[in-house]
PDB file of C-alpha atoms in Angstrom:
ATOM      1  CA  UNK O   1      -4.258  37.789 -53.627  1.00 54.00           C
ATOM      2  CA  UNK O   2      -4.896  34.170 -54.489  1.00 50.00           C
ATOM      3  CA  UNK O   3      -2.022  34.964 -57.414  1.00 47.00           C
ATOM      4  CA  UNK O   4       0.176  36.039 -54.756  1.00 52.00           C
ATOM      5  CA  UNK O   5      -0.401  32.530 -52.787  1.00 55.00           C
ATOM      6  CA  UNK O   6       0.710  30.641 -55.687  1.00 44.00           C
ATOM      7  CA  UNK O   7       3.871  32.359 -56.522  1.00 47.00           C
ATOM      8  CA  UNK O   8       4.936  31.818 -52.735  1.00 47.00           C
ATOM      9  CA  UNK O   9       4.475  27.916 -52.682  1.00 52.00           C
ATOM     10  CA  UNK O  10       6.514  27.678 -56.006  1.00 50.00           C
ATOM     11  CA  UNK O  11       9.015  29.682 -55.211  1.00 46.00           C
ATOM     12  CA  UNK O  12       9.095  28.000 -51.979  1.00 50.00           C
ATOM     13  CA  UNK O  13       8.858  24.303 -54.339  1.00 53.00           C
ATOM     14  CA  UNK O  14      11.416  25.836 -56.486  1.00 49.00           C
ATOM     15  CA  UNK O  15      13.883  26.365 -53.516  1.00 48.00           C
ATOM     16  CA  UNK O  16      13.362  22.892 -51.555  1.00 44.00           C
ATOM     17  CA  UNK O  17      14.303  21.051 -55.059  1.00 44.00           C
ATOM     18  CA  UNK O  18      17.076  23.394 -55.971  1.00 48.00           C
ATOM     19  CA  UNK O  19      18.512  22.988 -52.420  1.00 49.00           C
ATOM     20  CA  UNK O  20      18.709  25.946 -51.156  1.00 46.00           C
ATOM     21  CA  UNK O  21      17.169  25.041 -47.884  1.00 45.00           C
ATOM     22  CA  UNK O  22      13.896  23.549 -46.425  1.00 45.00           C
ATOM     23  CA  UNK O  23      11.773  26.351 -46.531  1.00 43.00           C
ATOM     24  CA  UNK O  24       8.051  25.502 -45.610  1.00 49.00           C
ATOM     25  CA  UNK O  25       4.990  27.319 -47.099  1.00 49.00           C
ATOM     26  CA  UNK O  26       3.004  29.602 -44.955  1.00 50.00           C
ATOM     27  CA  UNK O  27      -0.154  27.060 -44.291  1.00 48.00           C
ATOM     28  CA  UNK O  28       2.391  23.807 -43.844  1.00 48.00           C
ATOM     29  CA  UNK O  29       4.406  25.999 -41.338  1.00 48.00           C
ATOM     30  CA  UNK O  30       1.048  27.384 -39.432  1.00 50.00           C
ATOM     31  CA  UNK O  31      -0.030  23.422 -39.148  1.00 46.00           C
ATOM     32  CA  UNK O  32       3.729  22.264 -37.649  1.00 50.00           C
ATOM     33  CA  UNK O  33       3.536  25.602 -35.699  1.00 49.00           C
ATOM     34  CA  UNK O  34      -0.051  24.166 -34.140  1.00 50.00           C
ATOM     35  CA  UNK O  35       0.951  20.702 -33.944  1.00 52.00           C
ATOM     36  CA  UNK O  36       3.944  21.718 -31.686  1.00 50.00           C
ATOM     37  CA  UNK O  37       2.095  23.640 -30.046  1.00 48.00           C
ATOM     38  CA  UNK O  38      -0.536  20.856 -29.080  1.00 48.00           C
ATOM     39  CA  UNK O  39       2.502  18.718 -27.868  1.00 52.00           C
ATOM     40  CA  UNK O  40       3.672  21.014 -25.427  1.00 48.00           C
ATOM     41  CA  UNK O  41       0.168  21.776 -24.254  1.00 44.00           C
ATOM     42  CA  UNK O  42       0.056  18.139 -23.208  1.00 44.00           C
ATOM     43  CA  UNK O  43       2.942  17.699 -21.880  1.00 44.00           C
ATOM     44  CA  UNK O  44       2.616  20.116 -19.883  1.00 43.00           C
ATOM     45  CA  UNK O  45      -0.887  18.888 -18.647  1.00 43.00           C
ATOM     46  CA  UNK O  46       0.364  15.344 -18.125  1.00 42.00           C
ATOM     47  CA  UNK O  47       0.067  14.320 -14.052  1.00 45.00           C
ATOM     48  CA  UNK O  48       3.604  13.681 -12.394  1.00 42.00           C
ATOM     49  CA  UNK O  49       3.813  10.153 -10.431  1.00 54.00           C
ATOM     50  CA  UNK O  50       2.057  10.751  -6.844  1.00 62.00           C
ATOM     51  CA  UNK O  51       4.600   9.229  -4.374  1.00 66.00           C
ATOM     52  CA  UNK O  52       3.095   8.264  -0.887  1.00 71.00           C
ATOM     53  CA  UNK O  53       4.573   7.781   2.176  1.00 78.00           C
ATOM     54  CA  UNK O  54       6.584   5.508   3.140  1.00 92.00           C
ATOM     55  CA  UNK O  55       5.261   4.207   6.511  1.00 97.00           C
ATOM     56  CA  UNK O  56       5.174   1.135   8.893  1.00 98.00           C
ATOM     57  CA  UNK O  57       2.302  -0.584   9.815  1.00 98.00           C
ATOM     58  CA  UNK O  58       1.965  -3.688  12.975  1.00 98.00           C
ATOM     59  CA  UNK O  59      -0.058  -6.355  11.851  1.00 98.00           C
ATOM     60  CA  UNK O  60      -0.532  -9.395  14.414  1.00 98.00           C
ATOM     61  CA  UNK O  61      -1.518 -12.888  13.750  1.00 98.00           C
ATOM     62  CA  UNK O  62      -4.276 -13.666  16.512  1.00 98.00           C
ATOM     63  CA  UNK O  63      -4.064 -17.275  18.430  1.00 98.00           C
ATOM     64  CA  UNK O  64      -6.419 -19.015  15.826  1.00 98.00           C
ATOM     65  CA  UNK O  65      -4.337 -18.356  13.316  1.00 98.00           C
ATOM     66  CA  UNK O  66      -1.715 -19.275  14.848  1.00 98.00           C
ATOM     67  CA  UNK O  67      -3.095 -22.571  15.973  1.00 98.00           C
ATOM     68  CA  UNK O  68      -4.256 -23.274  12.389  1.00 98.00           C
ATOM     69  CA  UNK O  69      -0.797 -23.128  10.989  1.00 98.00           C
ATOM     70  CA  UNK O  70      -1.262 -19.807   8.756  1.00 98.00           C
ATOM     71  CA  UNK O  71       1.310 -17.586   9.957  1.00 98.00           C
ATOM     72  CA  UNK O  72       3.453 -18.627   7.245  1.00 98.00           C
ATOM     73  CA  UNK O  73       1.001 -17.921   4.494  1.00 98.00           C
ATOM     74  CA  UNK O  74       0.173 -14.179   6.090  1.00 98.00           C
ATOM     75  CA  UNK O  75       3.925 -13.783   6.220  1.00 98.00           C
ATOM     76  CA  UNK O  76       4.478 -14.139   2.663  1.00 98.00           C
ATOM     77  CA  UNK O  77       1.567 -12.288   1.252  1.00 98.00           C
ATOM     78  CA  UNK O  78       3.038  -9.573   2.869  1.00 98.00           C
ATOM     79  CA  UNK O  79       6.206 -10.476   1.337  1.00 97.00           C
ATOM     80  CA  UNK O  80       5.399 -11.317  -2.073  1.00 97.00           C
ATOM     81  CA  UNK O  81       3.470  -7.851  -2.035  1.00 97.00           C
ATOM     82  CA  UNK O  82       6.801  -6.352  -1.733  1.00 97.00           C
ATOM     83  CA  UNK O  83       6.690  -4.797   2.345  1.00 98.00           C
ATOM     84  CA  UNK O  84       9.564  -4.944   4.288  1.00 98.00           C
ATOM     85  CA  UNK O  85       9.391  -6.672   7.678  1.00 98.00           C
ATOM     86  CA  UNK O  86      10.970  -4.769  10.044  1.00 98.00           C
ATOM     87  CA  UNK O  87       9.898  -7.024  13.246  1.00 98.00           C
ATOM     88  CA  UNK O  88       8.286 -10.193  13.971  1.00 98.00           C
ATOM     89  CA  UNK O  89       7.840 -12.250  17.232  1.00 98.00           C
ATOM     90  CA  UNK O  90       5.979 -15.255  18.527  1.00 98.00           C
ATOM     91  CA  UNK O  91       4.634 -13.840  21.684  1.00 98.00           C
ATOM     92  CA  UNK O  92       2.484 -14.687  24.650  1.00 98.00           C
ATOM     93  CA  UNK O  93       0.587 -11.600  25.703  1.00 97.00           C
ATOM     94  CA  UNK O  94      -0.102 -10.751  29.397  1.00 98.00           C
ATOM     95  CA  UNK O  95      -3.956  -9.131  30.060  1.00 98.00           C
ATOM     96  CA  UNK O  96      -2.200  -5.842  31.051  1.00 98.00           C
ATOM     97  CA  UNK O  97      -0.896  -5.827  27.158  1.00 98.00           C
ATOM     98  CA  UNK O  98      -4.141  -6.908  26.013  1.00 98.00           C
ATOM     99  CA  UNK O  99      -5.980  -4.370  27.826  1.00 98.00           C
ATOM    100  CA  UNK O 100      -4.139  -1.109  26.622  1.00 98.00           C
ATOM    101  CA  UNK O 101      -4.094  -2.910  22.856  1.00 98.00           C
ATOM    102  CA  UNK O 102      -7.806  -2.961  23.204  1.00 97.00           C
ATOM    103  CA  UNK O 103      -8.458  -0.417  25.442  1.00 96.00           C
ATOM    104  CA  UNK O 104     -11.486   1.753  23.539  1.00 95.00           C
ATOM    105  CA  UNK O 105     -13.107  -2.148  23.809  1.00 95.00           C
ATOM    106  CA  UNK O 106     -13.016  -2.471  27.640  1.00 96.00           C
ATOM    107  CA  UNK O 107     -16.222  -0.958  28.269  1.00 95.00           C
ATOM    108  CA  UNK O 108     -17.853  -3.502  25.313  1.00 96.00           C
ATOM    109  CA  UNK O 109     -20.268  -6.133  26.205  1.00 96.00           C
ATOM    110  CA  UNK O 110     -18.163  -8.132  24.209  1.00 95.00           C
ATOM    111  CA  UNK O 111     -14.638  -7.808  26.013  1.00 96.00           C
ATOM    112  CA  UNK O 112     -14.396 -10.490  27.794  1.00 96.00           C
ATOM    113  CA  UNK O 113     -14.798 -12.990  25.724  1.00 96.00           C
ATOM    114  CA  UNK O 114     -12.293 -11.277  23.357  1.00 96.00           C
ATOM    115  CA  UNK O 115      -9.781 -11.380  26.685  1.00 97.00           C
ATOM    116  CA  UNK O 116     -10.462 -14.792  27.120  1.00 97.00           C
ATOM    117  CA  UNK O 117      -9.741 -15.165  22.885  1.00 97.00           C
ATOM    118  CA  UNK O 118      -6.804 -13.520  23.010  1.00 98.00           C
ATOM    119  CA  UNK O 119      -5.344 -14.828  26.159  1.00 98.00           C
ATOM    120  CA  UNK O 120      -5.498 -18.692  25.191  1.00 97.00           C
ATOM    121  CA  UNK O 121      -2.267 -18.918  22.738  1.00 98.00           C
ATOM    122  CA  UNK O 122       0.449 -17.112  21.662  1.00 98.00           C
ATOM    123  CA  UNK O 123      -0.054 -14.089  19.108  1.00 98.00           C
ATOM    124  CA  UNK O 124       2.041 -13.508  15.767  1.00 98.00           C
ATOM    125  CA  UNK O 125       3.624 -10.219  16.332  1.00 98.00           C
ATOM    126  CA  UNK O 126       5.097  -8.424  12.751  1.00 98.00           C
ATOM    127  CA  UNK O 127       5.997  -4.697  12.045  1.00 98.00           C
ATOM    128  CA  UNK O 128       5.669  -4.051   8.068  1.00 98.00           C
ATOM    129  CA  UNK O 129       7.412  -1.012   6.199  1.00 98.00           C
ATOM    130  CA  UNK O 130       6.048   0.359   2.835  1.00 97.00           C
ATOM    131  CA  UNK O 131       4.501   2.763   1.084  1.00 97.00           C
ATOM    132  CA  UNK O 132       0.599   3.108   2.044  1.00 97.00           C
ATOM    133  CA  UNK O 133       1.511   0.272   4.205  1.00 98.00           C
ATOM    134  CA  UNK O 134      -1.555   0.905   7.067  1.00 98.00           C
ATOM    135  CA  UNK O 135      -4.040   1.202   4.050  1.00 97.00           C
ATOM    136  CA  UNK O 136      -2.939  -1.387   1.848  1.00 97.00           C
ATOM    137  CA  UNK O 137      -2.304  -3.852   5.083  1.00 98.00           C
ATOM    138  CA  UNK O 138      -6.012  -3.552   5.864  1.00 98.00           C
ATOM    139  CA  UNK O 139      -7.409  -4.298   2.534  1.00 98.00           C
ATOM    140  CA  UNK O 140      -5.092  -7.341   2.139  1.00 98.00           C
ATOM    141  CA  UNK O 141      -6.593  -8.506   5.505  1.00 98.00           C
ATOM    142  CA  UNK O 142     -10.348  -7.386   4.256  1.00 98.00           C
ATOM    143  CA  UNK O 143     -12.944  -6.199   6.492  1.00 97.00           C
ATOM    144  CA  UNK O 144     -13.752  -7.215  10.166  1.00 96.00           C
ATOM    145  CA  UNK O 145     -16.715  -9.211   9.555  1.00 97.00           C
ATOM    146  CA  UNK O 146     -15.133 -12.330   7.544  1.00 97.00           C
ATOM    147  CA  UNK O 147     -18.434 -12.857   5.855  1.00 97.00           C
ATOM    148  CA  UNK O 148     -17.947  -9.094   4.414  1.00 97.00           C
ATOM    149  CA  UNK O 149     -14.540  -9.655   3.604  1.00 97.00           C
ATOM    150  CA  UNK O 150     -14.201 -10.550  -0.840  1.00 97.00           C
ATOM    151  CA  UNK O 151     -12.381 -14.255  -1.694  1.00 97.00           C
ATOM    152  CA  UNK O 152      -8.480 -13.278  -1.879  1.00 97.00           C
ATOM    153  CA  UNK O 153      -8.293 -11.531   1.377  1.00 98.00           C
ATOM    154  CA  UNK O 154      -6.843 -12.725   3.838  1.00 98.00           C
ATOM    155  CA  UNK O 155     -10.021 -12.850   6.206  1.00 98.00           C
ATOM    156  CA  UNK O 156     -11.812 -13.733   2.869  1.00 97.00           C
ATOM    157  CA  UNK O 157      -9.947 -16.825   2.331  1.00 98.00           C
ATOM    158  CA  UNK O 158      -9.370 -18.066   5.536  1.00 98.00           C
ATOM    159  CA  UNK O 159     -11.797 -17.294   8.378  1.00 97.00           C
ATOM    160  CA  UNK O 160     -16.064 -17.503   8.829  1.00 97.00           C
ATOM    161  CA  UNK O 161     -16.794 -15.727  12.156  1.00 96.00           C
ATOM    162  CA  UNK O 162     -16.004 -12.161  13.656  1.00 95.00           C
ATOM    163  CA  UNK O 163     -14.956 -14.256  16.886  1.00 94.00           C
ATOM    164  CA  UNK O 164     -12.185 -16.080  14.754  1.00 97.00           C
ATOM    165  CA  UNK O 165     -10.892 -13.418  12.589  1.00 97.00           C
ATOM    166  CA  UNK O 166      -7.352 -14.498  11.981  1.00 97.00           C
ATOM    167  CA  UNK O 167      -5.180 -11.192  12.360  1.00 98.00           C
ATOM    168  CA  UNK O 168      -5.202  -7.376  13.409  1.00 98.00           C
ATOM    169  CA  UNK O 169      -4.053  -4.869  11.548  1.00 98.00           C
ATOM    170  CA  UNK O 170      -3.314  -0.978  12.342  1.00 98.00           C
ATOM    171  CA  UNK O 171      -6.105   1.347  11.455  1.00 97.00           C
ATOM    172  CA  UNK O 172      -3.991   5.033  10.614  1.00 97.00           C
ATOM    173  CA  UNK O 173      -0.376   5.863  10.944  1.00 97.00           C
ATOM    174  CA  UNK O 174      -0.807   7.199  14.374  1.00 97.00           C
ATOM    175  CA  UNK O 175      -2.182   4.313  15.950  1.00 98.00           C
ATOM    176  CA  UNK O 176       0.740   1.620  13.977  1.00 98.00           C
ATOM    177  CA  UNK O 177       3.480   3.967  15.983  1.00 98.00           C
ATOM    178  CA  UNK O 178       1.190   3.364  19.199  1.00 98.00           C
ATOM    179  CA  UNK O 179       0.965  -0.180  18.666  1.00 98.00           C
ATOM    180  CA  UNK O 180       4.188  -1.528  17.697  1.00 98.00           C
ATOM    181  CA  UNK O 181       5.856   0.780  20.687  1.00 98.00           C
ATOM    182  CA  UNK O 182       3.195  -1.354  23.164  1.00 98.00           C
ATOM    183  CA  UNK O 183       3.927  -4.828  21.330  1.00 98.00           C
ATOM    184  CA  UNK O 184       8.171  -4.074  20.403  1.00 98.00           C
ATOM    185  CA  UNK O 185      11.330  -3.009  22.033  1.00 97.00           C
ATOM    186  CA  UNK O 186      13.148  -0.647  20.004  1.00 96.00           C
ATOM    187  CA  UNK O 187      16.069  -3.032  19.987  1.00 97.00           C
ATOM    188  CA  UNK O 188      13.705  -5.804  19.056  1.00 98.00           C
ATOM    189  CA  UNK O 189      13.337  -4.424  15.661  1.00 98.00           C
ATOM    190  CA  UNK O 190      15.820  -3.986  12.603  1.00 97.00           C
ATOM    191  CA  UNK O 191      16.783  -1.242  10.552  1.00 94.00           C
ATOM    192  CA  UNK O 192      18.070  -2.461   6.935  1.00 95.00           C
ATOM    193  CA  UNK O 193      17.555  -1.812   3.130  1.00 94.00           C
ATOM    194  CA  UNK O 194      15.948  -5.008   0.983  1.00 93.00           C
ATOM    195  CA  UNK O 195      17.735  -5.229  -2.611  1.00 93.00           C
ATOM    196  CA  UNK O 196      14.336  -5.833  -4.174  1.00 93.00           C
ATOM    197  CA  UNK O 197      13.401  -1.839  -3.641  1.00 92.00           C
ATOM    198  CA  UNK O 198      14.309  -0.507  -6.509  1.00 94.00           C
ATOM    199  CA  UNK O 199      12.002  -3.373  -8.575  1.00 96.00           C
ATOM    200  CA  UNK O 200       8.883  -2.839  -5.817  1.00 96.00           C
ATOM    201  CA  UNK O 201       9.083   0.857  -6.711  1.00 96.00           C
ATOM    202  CA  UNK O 202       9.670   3.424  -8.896  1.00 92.00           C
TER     203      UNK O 202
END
């Protein structure tokens, strides 16, 4: 047997330098069998890209932010983050609006000094398109609570008190579609492709 073995990997020595073709030994062609083998094995295991949806989200600058000069800065985080603004408007809300925006809040002990909040300036109103846009927009805001939100947020960075908390932001799809049909016209907001897509995503 082990004569055998040797007789096979000179003849197949004996053929490579003669060149009459590239003919591998058994164990060399077992190991490139394995080893190609292996490769497709992970290839096939490797995870395809997970696209989300693409979805809008309203986001609204409240009157303290709006009286401290920020709505600039808000605007281009969102920006520079690569979502597409689809609407924005400086707006005076009525206490109708603010009522149905707020309305799982009326019954809070709290409400009417959030009324009274809301109702002394003009609110920030912008509609933002992106992928994971609801999600994303509320951790780039941070958490309600200002002194819970981490440095870099947008409540982190700029505000101290839940009474002063700079902005509102949609908390699920369902309830962005709700809001920006109770804050926007349909002809108030635009429909159009940015030329920076195709280097925001994939």
């Amino acid at each position: 047997m082990f004569l055998t073995r040797v007789l096979v990997l000179l003849v197949a020595r004996l053929a490579v330098v003669s060149g009459f073709g590239m003919v591998q030994p058994p164990i060399a062609a077992s190991m490139a069998a394995s080893r190609s083998a292996t490769r497709g094995a992970a290839t096939a295991r490797a995870p395809s890209a997970v696209r989300m949806a693409m979805e809008r989200t309203y986001i609204m600058i409240k009157p303290d932010g709006v009286q401290r000069g920020l709505v600039g800065e808000i605007l281009q985080r969102f920006e520079k983050r690569g979502y597409q603004l689809k609407g924005l408007k400086l707006y005076t809300a009525s206490e109708e609006l603010l009522r149905q925006h707020y309305k799982d809040l009326v019954e809070k002990k709290f409400f009417p000094d959030l009324l009274s909040y809301m109702l002394s300036g003009p609110v920030c109103c912008m509609v933002w398109e992106g992928e994971n846009a609801v999600k994303m927009g509320r951790q780039m805001l941070g958490a309600t609570n200002p002194q819970e939100s981490q440095p870099g947020t947008i409540r982190g960075d700029y505000s101290i008190v839940v009474g002063r908390n700079i902005c509102h932001g949609s908390d699920s799809p369902e309830n962005a579609e709700i809001e920006i049909g109770l804050w926007f016209d349909e002809d108030e907001l635009c429909a159009w492709e940015s030329h920076s897509k195709d280097w925001v995503y994939e």
